[in-house]
Short mmCIF file of C-alpha atoms and ligand atoms in Angstrom, two decimals:
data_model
loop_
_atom_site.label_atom_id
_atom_site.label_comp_id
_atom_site.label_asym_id
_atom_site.label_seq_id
_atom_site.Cartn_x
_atom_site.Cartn_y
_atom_site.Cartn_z
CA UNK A 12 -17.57 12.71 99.67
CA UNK A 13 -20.78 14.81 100.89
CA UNK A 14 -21.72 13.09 103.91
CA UNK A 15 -25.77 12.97 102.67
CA UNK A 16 -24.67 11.88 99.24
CA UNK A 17 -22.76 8.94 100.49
CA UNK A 18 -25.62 8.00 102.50
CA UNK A 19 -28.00 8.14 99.20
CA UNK A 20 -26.00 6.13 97.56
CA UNK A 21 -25.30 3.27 100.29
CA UNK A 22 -29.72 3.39 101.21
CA UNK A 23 -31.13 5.00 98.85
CA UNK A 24 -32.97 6.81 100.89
CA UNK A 25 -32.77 9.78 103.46
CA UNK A 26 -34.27 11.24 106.80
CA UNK A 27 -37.08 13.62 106.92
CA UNK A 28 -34.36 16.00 108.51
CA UNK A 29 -31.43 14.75 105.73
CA UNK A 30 -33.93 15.39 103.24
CA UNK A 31 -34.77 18.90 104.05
CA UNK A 32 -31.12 19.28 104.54
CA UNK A 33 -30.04 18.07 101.38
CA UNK A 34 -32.53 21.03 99.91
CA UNK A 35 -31.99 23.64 101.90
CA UNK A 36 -27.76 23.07 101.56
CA UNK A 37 -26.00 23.79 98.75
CA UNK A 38 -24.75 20.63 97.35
CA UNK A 39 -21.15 19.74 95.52
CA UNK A 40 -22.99 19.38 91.93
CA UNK A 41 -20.29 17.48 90.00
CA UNK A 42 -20.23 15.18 92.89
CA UNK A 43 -23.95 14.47 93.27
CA UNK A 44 -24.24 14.21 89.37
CA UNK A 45 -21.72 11.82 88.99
CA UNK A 46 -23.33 9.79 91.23
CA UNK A 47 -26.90 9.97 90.00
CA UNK A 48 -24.69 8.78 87.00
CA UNK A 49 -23.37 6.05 88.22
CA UNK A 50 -26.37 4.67 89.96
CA UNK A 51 -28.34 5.14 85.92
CA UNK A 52 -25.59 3.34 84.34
CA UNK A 53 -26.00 0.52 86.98
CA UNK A 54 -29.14 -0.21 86.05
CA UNK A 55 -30.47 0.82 82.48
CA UNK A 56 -26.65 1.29 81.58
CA UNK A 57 -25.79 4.36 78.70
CA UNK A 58 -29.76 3.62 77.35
CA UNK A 59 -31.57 6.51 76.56
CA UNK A 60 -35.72 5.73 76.14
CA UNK A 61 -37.49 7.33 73.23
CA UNK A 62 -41.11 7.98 73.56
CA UNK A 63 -43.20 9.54 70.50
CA UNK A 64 -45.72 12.54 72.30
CA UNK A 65 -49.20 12.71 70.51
CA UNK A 66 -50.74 15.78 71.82
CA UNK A 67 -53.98 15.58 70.51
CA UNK A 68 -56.16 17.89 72.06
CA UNK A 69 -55.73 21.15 74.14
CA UNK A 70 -59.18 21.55 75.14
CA UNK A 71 -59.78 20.85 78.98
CA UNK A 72 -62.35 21.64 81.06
CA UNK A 73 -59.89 22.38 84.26
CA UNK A 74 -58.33 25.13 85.62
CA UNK A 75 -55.04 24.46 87.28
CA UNK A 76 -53.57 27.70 87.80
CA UNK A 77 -50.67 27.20 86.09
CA UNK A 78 -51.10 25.95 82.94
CA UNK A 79 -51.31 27.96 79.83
CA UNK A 80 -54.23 25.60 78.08
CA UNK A 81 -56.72 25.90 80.99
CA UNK A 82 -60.08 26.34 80.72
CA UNK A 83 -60.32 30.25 81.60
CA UNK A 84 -57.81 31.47 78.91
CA UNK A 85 -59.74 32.41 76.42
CA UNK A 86 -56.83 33.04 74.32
CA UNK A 87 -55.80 29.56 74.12
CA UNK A 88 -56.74 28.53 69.78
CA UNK A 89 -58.37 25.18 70.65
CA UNK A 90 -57.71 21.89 68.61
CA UNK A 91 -58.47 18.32 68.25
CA UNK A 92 -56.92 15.94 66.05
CA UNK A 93 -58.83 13.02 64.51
CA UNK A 94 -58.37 9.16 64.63
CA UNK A 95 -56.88 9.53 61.09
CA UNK A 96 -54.80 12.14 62.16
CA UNK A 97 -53.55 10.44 64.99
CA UNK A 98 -52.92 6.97 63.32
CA UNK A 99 -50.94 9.18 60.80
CA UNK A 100 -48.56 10.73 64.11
CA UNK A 101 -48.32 6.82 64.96
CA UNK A 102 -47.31 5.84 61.21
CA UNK A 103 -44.72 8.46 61.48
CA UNK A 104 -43.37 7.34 64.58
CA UNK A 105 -43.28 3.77 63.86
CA UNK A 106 -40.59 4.89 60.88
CA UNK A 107 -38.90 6.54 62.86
CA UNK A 108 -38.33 3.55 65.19
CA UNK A 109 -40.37 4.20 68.00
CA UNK A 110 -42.15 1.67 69.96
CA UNK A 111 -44.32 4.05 72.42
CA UNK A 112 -46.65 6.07 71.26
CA UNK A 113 -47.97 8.65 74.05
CA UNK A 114 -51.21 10.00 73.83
CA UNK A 115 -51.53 12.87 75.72
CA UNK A 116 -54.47 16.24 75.99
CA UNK A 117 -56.06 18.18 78.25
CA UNK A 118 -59.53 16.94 79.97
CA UNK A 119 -61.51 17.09 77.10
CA UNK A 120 -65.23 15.79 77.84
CA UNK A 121 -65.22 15.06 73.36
CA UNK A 122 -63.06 12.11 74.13
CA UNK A 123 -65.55 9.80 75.71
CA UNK A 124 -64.49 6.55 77.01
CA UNK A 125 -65.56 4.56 73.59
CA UNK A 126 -63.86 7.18 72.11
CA UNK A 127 -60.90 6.53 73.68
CA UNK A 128 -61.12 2.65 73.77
CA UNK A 129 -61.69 3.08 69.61
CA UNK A 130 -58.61 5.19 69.37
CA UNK A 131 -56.64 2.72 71.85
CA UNK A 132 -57.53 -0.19 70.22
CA UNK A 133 -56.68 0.63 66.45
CA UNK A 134 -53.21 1.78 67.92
CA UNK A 135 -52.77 -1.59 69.36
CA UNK A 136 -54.50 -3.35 66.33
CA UNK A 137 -52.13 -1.88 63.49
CA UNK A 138 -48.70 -1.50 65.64
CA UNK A 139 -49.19 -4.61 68.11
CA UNK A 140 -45.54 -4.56 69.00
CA UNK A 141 -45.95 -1.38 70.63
CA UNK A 142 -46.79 0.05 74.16
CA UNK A 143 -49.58 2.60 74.01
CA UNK A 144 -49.17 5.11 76.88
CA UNK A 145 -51.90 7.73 78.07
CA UNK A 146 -51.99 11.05 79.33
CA UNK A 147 -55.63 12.09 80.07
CA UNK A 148 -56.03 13.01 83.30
CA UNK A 149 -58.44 12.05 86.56
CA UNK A 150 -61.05 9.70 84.88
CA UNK A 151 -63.49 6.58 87.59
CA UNK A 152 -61.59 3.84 88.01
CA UNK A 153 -63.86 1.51 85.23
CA UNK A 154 -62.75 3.76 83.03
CA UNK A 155 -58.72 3.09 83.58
CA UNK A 156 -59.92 -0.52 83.22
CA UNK A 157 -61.85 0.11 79.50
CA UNK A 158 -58.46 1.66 78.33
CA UNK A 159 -56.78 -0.96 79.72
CA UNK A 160 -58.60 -4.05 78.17
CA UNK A 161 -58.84 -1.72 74.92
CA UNK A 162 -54.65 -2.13 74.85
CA UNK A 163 -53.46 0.72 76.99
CA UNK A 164 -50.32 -0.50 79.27
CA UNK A 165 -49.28 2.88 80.60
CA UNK A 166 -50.73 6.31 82.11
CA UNK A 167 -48.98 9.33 82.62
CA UNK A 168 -50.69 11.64 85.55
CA UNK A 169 -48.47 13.91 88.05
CA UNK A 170 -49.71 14.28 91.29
CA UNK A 171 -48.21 17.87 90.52
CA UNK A 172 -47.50 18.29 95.20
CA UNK A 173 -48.61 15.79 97.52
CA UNK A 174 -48.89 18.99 100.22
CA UNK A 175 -52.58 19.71 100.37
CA UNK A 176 -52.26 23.20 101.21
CA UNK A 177 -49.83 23.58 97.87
CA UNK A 178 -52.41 21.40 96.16
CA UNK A 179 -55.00 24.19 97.00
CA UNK A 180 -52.98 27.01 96.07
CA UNK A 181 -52.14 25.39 92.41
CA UNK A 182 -56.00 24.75 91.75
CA UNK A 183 -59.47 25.23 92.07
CA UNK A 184 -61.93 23.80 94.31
CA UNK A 185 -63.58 21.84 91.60
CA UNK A 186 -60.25 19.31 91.77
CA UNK A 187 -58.78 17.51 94.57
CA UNK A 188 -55.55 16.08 96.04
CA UNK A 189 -57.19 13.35 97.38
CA UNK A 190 -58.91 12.29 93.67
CA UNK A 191 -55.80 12.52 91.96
CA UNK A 192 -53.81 10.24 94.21
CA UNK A 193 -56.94 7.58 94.28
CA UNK A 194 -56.09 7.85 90.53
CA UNK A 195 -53.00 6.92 90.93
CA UNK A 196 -53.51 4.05 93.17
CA UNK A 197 -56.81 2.54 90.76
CA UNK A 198 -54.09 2.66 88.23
CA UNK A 199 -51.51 1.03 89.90
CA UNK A 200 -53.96 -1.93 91.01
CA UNK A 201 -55.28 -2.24 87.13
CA UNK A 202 -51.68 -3.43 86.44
CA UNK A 203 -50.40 0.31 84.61
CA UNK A 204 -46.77 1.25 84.52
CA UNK A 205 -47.75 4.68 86.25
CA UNK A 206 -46.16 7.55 85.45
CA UNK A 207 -46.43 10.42 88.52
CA UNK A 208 -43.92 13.33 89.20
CA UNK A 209 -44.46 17.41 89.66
CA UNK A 210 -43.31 21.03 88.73
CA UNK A 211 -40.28 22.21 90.38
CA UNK A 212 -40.34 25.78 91.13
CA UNK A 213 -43.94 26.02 91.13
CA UNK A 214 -45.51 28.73 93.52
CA UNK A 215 -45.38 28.41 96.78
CA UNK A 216 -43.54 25.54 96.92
CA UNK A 217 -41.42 24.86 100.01
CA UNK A 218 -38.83 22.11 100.77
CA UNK A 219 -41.79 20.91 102.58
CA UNK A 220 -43.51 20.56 100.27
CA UNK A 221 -41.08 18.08 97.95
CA UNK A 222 -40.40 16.32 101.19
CA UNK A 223 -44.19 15.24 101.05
CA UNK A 224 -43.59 14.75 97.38
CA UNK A 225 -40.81 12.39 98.03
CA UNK A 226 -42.83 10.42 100.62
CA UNK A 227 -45.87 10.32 98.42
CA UNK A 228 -43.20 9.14 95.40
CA UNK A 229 -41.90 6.51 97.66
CA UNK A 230 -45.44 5.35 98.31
CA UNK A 231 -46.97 4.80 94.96
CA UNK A 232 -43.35 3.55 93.40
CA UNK A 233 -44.05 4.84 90.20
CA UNK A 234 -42.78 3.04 87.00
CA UNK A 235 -41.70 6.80 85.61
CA UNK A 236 -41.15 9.95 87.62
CA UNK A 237 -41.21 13.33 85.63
CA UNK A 238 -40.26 16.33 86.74
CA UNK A 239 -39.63 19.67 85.23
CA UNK A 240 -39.54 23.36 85.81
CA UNK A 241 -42.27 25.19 86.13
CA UNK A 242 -42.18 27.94 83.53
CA UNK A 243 -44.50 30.88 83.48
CA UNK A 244 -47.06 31.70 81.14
CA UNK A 245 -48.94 34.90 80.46
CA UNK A 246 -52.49 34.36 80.36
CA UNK A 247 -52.76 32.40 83.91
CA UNK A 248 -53.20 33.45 87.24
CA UNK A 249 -49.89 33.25 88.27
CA UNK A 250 -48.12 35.54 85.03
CA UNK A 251 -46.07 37.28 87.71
CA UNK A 252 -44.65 34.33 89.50
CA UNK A 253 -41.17 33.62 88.53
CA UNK A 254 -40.03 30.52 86.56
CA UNK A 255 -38.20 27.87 88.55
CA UNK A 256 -34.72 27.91 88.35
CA UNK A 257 -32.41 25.12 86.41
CA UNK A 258 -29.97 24.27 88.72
CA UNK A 259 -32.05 23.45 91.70
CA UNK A 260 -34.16 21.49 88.81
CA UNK A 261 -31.49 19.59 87.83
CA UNK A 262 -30.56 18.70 91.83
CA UNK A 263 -34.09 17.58 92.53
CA UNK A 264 -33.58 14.70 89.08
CA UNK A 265 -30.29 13.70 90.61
CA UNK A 266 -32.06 13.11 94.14
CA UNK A 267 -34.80 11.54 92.59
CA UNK A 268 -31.91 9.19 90.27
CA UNK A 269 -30.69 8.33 93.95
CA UNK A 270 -33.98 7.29 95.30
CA UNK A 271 -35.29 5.24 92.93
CA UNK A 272 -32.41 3.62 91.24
CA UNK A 273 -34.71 2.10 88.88
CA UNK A 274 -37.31 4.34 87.96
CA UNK A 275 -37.60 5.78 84.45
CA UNK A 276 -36.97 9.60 84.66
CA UNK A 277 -37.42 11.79 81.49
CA UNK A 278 -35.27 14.73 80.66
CA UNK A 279 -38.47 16.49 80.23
CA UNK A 280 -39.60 19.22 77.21
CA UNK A 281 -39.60 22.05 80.17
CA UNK A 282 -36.19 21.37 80.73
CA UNK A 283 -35.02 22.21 77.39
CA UNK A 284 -37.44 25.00 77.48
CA UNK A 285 -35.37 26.71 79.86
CA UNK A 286 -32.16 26.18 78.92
CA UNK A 287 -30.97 25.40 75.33
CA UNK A 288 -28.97 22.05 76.95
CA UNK A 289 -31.73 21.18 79.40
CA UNK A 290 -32.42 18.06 78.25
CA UNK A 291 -28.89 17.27 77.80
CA UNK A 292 -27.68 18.50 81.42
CA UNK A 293 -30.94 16.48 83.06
CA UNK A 294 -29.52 13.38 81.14
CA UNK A 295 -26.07 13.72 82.65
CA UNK A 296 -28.04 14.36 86.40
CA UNK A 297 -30.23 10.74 85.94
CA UNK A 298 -32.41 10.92 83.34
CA UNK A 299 -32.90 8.46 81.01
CA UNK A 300 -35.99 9.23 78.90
CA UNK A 301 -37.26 11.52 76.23
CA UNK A 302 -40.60 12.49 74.50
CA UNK A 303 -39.81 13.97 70.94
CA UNK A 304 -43.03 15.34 69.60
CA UNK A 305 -45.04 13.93 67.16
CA UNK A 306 -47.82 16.15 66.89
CA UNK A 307 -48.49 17.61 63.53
CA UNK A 308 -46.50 20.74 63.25
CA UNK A 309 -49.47 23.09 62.52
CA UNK A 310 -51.10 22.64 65.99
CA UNK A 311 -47.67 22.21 68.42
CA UNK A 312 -47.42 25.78 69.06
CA UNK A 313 -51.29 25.40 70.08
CA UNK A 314 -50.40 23.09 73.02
CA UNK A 315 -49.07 25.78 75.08
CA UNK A 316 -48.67 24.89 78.95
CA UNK A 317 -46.24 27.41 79.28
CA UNK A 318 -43.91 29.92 77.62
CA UNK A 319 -40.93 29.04 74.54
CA UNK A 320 -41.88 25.55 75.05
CA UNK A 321 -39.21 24.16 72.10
CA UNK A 322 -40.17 21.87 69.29
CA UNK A 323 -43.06 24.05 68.21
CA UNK A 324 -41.27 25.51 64.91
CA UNK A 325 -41.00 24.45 61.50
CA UNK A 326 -37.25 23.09 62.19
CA UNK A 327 -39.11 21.26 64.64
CA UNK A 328 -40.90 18.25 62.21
CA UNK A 329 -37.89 15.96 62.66
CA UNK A 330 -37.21 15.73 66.49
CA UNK A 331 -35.60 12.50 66.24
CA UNK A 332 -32.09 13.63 64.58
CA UNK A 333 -32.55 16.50 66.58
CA UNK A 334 -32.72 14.77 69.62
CA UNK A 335 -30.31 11.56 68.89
CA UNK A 336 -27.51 14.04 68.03
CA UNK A 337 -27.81 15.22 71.80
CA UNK A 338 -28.65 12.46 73.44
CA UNK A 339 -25.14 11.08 71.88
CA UNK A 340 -23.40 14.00 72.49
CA UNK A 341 -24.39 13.34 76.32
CA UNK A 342 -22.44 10.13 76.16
CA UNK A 343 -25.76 8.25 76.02
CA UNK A 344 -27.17 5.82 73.23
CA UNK A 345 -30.82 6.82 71.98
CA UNK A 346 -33.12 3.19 72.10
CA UNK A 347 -35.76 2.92 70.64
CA UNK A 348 -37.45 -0.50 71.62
CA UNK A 349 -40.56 -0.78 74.37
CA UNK A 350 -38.51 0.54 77.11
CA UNK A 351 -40.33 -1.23 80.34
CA UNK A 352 -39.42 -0.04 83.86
CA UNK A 353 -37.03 -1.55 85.77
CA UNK A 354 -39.97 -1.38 88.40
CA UNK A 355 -42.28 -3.90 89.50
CA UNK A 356 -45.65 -3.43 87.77
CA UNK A 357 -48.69 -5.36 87.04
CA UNK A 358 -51.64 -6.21 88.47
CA UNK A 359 -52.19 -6.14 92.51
N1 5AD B 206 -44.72 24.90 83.57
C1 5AD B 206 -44.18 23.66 83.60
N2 5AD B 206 -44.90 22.55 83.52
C2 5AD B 206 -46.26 22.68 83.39
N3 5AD B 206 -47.22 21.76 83.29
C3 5AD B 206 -48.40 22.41 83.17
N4 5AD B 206 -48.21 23.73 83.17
C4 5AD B 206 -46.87 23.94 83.32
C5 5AD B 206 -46.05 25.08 83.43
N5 5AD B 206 -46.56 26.31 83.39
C6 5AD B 206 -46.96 20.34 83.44
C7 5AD B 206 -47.86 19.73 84.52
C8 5AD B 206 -48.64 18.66 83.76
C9 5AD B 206 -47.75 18.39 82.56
C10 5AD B 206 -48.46 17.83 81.37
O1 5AD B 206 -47.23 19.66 82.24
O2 5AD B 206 -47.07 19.13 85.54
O3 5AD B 206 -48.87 17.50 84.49
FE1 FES B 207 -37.38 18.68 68.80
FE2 FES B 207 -34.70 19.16 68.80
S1 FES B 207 -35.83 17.64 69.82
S2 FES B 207 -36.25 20.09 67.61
#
């Protein structure tokens, strides 16, 4: 066996010079995924999470280079969705047996904090046996707490690259490195499950760069890590960078698998995005989450971070067969209770 995949598996962790040789190297895939395997099955066995997305606004007042719903594209058809509307997404997702409901938009000023706390806390008041995740973005500390107390339990927010020079060249002055990962720590010490992770492929990313990321990671010990590849979209800044590329997406899940044994790692939508089995083949490299949309079908094409993001089409109003009928023919069994992390959480 590869000499640096042995040692991953027997510490769980690697060198600053292992790491950047792990990257840099070609590595015997079959090998590495089998082991990411193993090391899932060890601890959340064949379980695959299921997590209903809510994407209920596009509107948001940032700029990150990247992303196809930024502030500067005036292209972008804007949308909200109501309370109603997304107590109706919930409804729909209860049926279908989930237990997490995801509520996720862009950094829309609209969605004040009572706003928020309102929407939070009829979620929790009408499905009480369910975990209410949010996706909102870089908000004061008091105002991770008022979710919190209003019945939130988790919060998705990437630190997209812990390298501040890459954390400059993704986005504007306006946002900073060092806010985001304060974030994540005020999170952490409300007693979140945090969700953190970044793009792979993203410009001008180096192997230095996901070094840092690692080390940052390893830090925080995040409840959830998502990654995914960046994919291009036309009306940003960076239309001529290329996408990233699957294979070395699917190496960095298996690495992460191997460094945190018990973190929960989805098989993101960019994944699928790229390739038709994306999901599937970042299943079979760690994974062991997924997010089928719940958004009403007339506004999922509008939440466009990047190009042929799936699930936007008519076909698309049923994920769950969809996505049940691939996660078992992965050789995993879909789940659709609470899902908690294997990793310590709660408050400091
Ligand atoms: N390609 C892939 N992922 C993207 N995201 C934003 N834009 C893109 C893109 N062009 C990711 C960011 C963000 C998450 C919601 O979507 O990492 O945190
Ligand atoms: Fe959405 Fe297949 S998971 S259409």
């Amino acid at each position: 066996m590869s000499e640096l995949i042995e040692t991953l598996i027997r510490t769980h962790d690697l060198s600053d010079d292992e790491l950047l040789r792990f990257l840099s190297e070609p590595q015997p895939e079959a090998e590495l995924f089998a082991a990411a395997d193993t090391v899932r099955r060890a601890n959340y066995g064949d379980r695959v999470f299921l997590r209903g997305l809510i994407e209920f606004t596009n509107y948001c007042k940032n700029n990150c280079y990247y992303c196809g719903i930024r502030a500067g594209n005036p292209h972008a058809e804007r949308y909200r969705l109501t309370d109603e509307q997304i107590l109706a997404c919930c409804k729909e997702g209860y049926a279908l047996g989930y237990r997490t409901f995801v509520l996720q938009g862009g950094e829309d000023p609209f969605y004040t904090d009572d706003r928020i706390c309102e929407t939070v806390s009829a979620i929790a008041e009408a499905f009480p046996d369910c975990r209410i995740t949010l996706s909102i973005g870089e908000k004061p500390k008091e105002s991770y707490q008022r979710y919190y107390d209003a019945g939130a339990r988790r919060y998705l927010l990437r630190h997209e690259t812990a390298d501040p020079v890459h954390y400059r060249q993704l986005h504007p002055e306006s946002m900073s490195l060092e806010n985001r990962k304060r974030c994540l720590f005020d999170l952490k010490a409300i007693g979140y499950q945090v969700g953190s992770g970044f793009m792979i492929g993203s410009p001008y990313q180096t192997d230095a760069c996901l070094l840092a990321d690692i080390r940052f990671l390893q830090a925080l010990q995040p409840a959830m890590i998502g990654v995914g590849p960046y994919i291009t979209h036309r009306e940003t800044p960076f239309a001529e960078m290329p996408s990233g590329e699957l294979h070395r997406s699917l190496k960095i899940i298996a690495l992460l698998r191997l460094l945190f044994p018990q973190a929960l790692i989805p098989a993101t939508t960019a994944f699928g995005s790229l390739h038709p089995e994306g999901r599937e083949l970042a299943l079979k490299a760690g994974g062991n989450v997924v997010m089928p949309n719940l958004s009403p079908v007339a506004v999922r094409k509008l939440y466009d971070l990047y190009e042929n993001k799936i699930c936007t089409g008519e076909e698309a109003a049923q994920c769950r067969g969809c996505l049940e009928q691939r996660i078992l023919h992965a050789g995993y069994r879909p789940v659709t209770d609470v899902g908690d992390s294997l990793v310590p959480f709660g408050k400091a």
